[in-house]
Tab-separated table of C-alpha atoms in Angstrom:
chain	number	residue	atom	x	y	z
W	286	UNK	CA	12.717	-4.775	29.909
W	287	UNK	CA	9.974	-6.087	31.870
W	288	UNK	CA	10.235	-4.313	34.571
W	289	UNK	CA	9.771	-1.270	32.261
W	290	UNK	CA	6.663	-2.109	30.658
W	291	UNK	CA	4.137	-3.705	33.561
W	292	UNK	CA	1.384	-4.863	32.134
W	293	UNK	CA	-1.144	-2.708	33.607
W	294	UNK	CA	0.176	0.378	32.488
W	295	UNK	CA	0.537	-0.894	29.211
W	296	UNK	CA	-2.955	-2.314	29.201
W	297	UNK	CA	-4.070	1.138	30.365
W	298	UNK	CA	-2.091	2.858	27.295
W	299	UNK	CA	-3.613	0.571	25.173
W	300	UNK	CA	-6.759	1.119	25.886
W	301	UNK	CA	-6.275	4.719	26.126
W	302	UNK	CA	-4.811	5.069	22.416
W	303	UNK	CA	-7.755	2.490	20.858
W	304	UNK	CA	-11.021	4.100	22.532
W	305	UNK	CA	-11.135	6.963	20.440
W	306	UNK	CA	-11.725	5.519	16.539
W	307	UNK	CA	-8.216	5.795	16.186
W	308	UNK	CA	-6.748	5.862	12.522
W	309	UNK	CA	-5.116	1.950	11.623
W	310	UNK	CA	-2.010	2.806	11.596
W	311	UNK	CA	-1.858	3.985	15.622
W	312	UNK	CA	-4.188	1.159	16.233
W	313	UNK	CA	-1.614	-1.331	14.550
W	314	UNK	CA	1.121	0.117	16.973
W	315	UNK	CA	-0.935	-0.327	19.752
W	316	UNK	CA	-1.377	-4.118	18.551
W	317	UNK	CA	2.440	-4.381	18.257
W	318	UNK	CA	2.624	-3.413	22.222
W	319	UNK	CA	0.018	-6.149	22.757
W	320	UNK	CA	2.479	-8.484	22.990
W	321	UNK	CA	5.097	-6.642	24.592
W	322	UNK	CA	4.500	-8.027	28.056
W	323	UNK	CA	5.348	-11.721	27.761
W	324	UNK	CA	2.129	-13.332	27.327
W	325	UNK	CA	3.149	-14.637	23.981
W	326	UNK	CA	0.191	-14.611	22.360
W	327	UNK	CA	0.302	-17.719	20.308
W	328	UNK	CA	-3.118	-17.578	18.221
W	329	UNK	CA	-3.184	-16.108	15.258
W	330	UNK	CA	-7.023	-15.597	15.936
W	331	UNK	CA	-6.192	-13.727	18.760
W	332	UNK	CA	-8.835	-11.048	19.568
W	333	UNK	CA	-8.973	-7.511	21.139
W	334	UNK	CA	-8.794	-8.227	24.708
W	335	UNK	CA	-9.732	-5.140	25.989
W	336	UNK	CA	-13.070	-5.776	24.004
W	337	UNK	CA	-13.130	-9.646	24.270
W	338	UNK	CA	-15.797	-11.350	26.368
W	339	UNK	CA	-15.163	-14.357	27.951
W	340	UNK	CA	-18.594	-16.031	26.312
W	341	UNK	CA	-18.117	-14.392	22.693
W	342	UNK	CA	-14.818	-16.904	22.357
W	343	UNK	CA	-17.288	-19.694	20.955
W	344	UNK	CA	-17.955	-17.204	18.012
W	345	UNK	CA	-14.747	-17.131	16.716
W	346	UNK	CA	-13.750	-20.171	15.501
W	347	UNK	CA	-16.008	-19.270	12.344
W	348	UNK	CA	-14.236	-15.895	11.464
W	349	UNK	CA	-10.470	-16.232	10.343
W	350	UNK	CA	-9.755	-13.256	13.109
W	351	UNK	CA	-11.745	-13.193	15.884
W	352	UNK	CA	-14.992	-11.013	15.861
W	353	UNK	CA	-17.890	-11.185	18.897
W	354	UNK	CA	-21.118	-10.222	18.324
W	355	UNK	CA	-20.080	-6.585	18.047
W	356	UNK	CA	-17.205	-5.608	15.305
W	357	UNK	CA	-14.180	-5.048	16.538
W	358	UNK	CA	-12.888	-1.417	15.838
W	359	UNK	CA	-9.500	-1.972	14.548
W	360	UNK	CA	-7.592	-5.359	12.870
W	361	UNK	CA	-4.674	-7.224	14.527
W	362	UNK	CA	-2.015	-8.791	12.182
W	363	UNK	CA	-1.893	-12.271	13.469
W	364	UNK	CA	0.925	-13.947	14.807
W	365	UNK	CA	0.775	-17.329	13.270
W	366	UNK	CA	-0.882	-18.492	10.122
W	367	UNK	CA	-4.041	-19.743	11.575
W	368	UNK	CA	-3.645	-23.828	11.721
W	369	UNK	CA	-5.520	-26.276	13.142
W	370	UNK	CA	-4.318	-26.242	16.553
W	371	UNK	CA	-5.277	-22.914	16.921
W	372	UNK	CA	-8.791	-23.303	15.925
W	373	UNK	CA	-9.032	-26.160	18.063
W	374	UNK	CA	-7.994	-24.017	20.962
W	375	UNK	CA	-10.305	-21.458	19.637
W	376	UNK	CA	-12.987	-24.013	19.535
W	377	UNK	CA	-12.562	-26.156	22.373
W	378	UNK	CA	-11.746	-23.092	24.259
W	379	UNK	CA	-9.373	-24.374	27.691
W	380	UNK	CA	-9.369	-23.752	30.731
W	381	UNK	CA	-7.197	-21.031	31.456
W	382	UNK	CA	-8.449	-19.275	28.206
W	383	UNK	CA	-9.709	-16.340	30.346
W	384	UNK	CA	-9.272	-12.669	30.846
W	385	UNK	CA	-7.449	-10.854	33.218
W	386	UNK	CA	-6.998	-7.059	33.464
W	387	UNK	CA	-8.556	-6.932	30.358
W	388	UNK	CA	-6.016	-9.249	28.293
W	389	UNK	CA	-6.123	-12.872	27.469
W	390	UNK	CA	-3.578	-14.809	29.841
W	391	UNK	CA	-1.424	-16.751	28.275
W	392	UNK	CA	-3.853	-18.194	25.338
W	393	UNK	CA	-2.036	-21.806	24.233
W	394	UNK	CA	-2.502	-24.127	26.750
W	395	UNK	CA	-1.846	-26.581	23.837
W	396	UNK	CA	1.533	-25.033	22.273
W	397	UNK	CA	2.448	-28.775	22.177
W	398	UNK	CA	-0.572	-30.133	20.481
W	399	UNK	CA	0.335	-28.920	16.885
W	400	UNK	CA	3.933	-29.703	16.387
W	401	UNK	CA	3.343	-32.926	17.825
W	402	UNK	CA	0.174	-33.701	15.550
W	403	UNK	CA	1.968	-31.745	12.590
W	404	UNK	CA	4.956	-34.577	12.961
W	405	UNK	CA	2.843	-37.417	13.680
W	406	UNK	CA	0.938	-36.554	10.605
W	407	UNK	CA	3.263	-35.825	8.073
W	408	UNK	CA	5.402	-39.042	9.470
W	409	UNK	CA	1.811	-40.794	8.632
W	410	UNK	CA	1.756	-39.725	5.294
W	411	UNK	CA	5.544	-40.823	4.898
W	412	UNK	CA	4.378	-44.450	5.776
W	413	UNK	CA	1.523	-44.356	3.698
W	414	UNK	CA	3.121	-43.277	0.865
W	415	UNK	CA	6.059	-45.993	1.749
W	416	UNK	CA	3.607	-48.513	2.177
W	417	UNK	CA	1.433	-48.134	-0.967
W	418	UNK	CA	3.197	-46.421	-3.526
W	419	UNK	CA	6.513	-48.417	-3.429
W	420	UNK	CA	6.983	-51.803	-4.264
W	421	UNK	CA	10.432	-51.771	-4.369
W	422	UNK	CA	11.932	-54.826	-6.731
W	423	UNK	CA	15.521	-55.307	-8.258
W	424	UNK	CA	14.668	-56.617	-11.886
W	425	UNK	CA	11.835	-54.215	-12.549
W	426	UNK	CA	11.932	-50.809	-11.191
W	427	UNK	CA	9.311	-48.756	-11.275
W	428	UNK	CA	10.102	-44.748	-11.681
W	429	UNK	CA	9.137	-43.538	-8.904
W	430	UNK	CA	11.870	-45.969	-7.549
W	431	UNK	CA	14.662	-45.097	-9.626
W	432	UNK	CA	13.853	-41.416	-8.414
W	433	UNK	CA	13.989	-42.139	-4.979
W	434	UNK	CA	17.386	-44.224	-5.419
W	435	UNK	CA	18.847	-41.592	-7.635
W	436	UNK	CA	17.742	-39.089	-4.775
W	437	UNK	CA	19.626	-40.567	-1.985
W	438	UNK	CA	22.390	-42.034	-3.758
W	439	UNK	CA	23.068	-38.788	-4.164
W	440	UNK	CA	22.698	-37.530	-0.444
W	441	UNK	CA	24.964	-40.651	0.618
W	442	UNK	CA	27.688	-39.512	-1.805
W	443	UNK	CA	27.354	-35.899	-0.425
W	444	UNK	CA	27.857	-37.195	3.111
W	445	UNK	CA	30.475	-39.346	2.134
W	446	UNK	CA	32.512	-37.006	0.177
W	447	UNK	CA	32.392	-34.915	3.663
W	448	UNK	CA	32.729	-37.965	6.052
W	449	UNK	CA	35.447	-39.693	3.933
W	450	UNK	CA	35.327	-43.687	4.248
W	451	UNK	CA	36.180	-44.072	7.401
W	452	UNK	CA	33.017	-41.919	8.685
W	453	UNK	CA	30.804	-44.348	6.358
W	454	UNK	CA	28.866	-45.215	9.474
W	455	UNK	CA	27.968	-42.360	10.376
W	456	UNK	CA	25.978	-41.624	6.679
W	457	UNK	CA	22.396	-42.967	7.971
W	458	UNK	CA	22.504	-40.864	10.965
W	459	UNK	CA	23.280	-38.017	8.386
W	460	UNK	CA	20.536	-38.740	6.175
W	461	UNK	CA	17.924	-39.472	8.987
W	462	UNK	CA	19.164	-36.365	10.112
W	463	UNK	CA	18.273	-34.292	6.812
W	464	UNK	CA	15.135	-35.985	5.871
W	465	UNK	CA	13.356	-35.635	9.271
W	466	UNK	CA	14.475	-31.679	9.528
W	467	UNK	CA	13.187	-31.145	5.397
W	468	UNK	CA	9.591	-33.047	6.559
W	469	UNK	CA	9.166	-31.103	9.232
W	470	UNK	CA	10.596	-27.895	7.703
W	471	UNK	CA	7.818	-27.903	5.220
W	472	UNK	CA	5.065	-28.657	7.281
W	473	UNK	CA	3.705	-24.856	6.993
W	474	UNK	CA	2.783	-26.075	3.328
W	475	UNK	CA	-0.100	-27.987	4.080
W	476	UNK	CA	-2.896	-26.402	5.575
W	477	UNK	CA	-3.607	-27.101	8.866
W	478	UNK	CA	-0.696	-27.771	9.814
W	479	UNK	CA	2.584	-25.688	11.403
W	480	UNK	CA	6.336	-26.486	10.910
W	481	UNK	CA	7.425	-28.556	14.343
W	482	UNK	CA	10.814	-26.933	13.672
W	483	UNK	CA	9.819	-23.582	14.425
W	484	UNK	CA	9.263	-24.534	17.955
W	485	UNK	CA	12.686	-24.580	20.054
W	486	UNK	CA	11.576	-27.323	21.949
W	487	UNK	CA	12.226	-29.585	18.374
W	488	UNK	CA	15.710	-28.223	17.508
W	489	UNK	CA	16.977	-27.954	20.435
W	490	UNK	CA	16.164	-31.594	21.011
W	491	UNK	CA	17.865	-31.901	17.395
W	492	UNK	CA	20.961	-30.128	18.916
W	493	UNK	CA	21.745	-32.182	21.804
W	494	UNK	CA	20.892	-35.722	20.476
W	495	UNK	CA	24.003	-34.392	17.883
W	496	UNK	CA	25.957	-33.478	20.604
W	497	UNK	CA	25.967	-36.322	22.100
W	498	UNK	CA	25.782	-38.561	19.250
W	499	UNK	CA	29.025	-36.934	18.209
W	500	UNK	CA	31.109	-37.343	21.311
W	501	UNK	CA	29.172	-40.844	22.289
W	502	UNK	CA	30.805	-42.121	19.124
W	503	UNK	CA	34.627	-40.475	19.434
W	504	UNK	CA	34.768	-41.877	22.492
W	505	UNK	CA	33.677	-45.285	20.976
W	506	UNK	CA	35.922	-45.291	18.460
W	507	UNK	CA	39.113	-43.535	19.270
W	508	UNK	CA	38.636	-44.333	23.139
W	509	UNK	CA	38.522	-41.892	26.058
W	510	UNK	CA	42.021	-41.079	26.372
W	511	UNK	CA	42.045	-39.655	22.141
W	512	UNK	CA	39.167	-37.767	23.027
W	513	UNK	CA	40.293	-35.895	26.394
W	514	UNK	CA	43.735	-35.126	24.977
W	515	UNK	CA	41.792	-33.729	21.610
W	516	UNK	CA	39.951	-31.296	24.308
W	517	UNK	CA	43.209	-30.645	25.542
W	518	UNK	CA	44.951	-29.720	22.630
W	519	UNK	CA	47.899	-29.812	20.947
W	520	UNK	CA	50.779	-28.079	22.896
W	521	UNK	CA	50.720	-29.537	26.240
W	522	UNK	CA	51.994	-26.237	28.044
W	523	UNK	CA	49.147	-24.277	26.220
W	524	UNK	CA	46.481	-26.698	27.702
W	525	UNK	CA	45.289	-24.696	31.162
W	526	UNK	CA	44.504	-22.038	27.919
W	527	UNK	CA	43.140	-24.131	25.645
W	528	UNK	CA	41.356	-26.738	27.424
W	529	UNK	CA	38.392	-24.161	28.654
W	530	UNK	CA	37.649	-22.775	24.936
W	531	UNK	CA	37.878	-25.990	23.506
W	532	UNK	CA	35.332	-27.284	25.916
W	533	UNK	CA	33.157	-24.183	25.580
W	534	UNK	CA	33.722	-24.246	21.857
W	535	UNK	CA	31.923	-27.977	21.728
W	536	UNK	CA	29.430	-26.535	24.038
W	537	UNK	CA	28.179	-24.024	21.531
W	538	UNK	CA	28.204	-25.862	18.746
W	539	UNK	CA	24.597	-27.495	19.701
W	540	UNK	CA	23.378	-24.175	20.786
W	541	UNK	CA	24.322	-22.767	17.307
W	542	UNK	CA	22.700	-25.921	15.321
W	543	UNK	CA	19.697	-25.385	17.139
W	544	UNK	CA	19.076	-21.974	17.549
W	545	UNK	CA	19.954	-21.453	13.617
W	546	UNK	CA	17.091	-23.799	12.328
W	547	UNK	CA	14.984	-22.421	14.933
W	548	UNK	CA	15.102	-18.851	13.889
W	549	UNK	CA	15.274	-19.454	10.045
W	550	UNK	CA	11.963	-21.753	10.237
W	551	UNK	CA	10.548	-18.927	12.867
W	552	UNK	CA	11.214	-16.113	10.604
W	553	UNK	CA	9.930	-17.925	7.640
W	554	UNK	CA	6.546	-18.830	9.608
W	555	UNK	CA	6.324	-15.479	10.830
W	556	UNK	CA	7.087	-14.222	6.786
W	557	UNK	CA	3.769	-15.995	6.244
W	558	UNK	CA	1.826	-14.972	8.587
W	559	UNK	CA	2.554	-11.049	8.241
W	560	UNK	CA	1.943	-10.992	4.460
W	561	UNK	CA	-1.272	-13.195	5.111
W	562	UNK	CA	-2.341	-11.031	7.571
W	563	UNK	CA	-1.414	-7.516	5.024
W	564	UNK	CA	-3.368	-9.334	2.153
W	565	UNK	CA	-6.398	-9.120	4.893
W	566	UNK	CA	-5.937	-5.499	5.687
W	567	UNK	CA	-5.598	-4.946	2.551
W	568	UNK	CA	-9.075	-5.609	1.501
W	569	UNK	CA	-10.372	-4.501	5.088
W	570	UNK	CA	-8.675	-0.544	4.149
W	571	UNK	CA	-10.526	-1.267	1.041
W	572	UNK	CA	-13.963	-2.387	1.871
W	573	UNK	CA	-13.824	-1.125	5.254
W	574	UNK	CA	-15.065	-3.895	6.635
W	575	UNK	CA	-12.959	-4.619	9.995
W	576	UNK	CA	-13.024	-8.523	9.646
W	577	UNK	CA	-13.246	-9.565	5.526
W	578	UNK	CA	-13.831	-13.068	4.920
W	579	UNK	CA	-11.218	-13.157	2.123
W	580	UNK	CA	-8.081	-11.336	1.593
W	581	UNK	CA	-5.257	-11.306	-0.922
W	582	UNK	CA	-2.883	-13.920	-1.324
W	583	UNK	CA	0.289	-12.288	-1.029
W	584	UNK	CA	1.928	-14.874	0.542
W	585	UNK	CA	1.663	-17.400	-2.061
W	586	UNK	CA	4.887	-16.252	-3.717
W	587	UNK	CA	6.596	-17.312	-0.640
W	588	UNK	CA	5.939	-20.389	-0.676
W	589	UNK	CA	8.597	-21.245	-3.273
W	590	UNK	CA	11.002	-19.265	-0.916
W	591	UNK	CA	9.890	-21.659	1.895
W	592	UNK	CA	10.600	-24.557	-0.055
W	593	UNK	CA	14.101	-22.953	-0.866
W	594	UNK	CA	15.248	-22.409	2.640
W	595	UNK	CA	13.683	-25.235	4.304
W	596	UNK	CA	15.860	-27.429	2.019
W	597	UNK	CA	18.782	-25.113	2.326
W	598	UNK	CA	18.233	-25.508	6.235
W	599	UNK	CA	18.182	-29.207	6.496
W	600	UNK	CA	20.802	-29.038	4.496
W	601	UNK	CA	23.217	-27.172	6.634
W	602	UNK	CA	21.856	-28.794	9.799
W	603	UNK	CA	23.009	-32.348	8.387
W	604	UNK	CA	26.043	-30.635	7.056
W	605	UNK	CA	27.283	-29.281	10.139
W	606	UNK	CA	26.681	-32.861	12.171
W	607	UNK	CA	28.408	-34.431	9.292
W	608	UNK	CA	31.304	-31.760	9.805
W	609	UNK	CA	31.377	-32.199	13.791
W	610	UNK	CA	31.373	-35.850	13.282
W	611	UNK	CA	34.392	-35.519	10.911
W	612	UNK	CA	36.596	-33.077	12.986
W	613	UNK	CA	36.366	-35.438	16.267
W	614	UNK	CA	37.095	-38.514	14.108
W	615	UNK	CA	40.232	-40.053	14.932
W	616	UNK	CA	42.651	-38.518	11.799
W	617	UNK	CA	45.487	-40.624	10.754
W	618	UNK	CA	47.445	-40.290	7.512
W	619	UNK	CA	44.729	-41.743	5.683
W	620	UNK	CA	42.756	-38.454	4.961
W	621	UNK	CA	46.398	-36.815	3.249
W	622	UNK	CA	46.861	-40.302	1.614
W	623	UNK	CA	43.280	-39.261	0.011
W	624	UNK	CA	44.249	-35.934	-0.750
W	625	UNK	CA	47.510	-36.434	-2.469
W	626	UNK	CA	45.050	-39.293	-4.449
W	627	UNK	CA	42.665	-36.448	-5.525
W	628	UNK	CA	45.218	-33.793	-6.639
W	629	UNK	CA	47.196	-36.977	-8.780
V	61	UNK	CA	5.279	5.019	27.183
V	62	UNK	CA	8.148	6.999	25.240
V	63	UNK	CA	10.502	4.274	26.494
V	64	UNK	CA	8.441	1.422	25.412
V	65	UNK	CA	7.704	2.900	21.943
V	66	UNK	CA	11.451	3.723	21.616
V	67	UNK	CA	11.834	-0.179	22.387
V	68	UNK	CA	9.308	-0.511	19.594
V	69	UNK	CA	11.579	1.513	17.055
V	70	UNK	CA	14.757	-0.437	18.293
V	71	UNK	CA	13.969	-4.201	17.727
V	72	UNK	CA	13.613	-3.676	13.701
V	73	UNK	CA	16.276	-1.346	13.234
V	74	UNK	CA	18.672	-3.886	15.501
V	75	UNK	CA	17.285	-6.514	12.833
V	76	UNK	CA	17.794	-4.422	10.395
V	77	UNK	CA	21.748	-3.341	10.922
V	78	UNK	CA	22.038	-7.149	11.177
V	79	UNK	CA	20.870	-7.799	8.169
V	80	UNK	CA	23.136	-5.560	6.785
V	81	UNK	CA	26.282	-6.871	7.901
V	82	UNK	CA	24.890	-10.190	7.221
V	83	UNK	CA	24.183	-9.564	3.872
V	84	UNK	CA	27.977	-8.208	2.895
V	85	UNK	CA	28.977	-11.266	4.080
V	86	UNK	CA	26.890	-13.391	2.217
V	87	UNK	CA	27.768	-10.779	-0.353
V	88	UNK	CA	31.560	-11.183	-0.172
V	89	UNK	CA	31.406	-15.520	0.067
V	90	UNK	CA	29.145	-15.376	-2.716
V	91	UNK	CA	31.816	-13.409	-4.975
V	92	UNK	CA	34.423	-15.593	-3.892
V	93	UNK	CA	32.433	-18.472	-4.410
V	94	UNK	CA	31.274	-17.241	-8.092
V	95	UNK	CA	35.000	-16.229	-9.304
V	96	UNK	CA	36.377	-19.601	-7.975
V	97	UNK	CA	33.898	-21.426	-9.914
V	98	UNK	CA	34.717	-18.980	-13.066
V	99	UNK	CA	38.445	-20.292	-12.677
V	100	UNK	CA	38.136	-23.650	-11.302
V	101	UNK	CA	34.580	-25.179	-12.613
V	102	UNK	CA	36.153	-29.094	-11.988
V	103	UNK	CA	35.904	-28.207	-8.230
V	104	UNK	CA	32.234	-26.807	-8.545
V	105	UNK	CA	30.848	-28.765	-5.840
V	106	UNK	CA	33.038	-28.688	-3.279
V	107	UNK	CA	33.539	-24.670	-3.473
V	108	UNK	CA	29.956	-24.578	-3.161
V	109	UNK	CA	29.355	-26.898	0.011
V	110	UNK	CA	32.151	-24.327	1.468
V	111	UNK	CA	30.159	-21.395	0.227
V	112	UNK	CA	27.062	-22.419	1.419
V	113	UNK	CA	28.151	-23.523	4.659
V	114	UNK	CA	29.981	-19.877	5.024
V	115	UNK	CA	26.786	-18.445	3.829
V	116	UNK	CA	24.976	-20.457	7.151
V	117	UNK	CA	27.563	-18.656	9.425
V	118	UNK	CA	26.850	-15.905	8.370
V	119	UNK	CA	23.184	-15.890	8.340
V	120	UNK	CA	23.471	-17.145	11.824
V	121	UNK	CA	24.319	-13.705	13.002
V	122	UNK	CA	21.204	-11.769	11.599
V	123	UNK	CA	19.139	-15.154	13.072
V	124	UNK	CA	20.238	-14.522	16.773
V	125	UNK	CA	19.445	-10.732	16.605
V	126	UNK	CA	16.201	-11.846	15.612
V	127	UNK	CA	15.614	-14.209	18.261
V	128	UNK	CA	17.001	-12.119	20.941
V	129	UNK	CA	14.560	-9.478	19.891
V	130	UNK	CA	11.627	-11.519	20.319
V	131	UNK	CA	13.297	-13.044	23.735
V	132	UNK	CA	13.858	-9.327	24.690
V	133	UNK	CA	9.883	-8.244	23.722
């Protein structure tokens, strides 16, 4: 693929198909190859770059879409709901925020900054509101209290329904598990701020500290020997078979956590950004100004939907890890004991 | 240019044909799901957790498409 699209014919295309006042909906095609040559462009403020001057960059921090002196002939659906980071960058401008052949090299220098100040922020918030609003007492609690206990009783009963009592110590990790994943799932709510789980670096991080949380602990508890011979599988004969998918199946399983929260939060941040972005050209087809300072907001309704899957998301995330957790557990005839209790 | 554009028309319909195989599976756990419930509504919760973690799986599919296509761009 990237040898097929260099990015100097594709910057000569470009510039070939936008010169002429083409109509929008060419134009918008031509902003859709923009990106096609790996330069990820991570603003959502990102402007033309065959029209962009270096110096009009300190302009755009005012305008939601980046306009120079001169108007920009045609509008470019943004990437990314404009957050702070992205301003910042805008503002602050970096140093390798700079042109060449015509396009903006690779435009974050800070793709860090945000998730890291989006987690550090919301986490603030969480001790705030920890530190002021509850005053947690056993004779006289307040509501807010009684929600909060009702809340996670009820998460520690879902994990332990999964883990069964012998996996009771594994419930925290569980529930640190979903409530860290939910905050930062619904960081796109605030404004400002991004989700940190729609950058891999997060889940994937998420994914392996599972991985080896799960097998750190079978080992613990059922020894070293238990957990080979589970790899190895069950007949012996079958093992030079079996041992390579089972070993390849554990290997996947953090690549599958991870890359599933990834893309769901992804998709859902890039949901917002597109029907932002059409509530904008919306008015601009209207008013036919390129660069309105207000548009329609469409993506309000998806907010709710946001909410939805995030929780949904965490939820499976935890779910899984509690799963994983409970298939390398050391079984014994206490989990048919339990069953043969809960059909009696 | 023609092979770039094709490229262009590929990535959404790939999403797309995802999505639709995803979505008869979520389909076909949710009916499941809904006329266990009908028969059995003591068990409610567990057929649920089952059906939603089913529903994850497969979600998952459509999910990779979609981040191999924006690897692959």
């Amino acid at each position: 693929m990237n040898e097929l699209t260099h990015p100097e014919t594709l910057a000569a295309e470009i510039a070939a198909q936008s010169r002429p006042q083409a109509e929008r909906s060419e134009v918008l095609v031509a902003a859709g190859d923009n990106g096609d040559h790996g330069h990820e462009e991570e603003a959502g403020l990102a402007p033309d770059g065959d029209h962009q001057q270096d110096e009009d960059a300190a302009h755009d921090g005012q305008v939601a879409h980046g306009e120079g002196d001169h108007m920009p002939d045609h509008y470019i659906m943004p990437h990314e709901i404009p957050n702070l980071a992205t301003w910042v960058e805008v503002l602050v401008k970096p140093k390798n925020y700079e042109l060449h052949d015509g396009h903006r090299a690779h435009p974050s220098s800070a793709w860090f900054i945000n998730p890291i100040f989006s987690i550090s922020f919301m986490l603030l918030i969480v001790y705030v509101l920890r530190k002021t609003m509850t005053r947690p007492s056993v004779k006289q609690p307040n509501k807010l209290q009684v929600a909060v206990e009702l809340l996670l009783g009820g998460l520690r009963d879902f994990f332990l329904n999964i883990l069964g009592p012998r996996g009771e110590k594994f419930i925290p990790y569980c529930m640190a598990l979903f409530l860290f994943i939910w905050i930062n799932n619904v960081g796109v709510l605030i404004p400002g701020l991004k989700s940190p789980s729609s950058r891999f670096q997060l889940t994937v991080g998420l994914g392996l500290l599972t991985f080896f949380y799960v097998h750190f602990n079978t080992i613990k508890e059922g020894g070293f020997k238990n957990w080979f011979m589970h790899l190895v599988g069950e007949p012996l004969w079958l093992s030079w078979l079996l041992f390579p998918l089972h070993v390849m199946g554990e290997l996947i399983k953090p690549v599958s956590l991870s890359v599933r929260l990834f893309g769901n939060i992804f998709g859902e941040d890039k949901l917002l950004a597109v029907f932002l972005g059409l509530g904008i050209l919306i008015v601009a087809v209207i008013s036919g100004d390129a660069t309105p300072p207000v548009g329609i907001p469409l993506h309000l309704p998806f907010f709710f939907l946001v909410l939805l899957l995030s929780t949904i998301q965490a939820m499976v995330f935890s779910l899984l890890a509690a799963i994983y957790i409970a298939l390398l557990l050391p079984h014994d005839h206490e989990e048919e004991h339990e069953r043969e209790h809960g059909h009696a | 240019m023609e092979l770039s554009q094709l490229f262009l028309l590929g990535y959404p319909l790939g999403i797309g044909l995802a999505a639709i195989g995803s979505g008869i599976g979520i389909g076909l756990a949710a009916l499941g799901a809904t006329g266990a419930m009908g028969r059995q509504p003591e068990v409610l919760n567990k057929i649920q957790l089952a059906m939603i973690i089913a529903c994850a799986f497969a979600e998952a599919l459509t999910i990779y498409v979609f981040i191999t296509v924006f690897i692959a761009q």
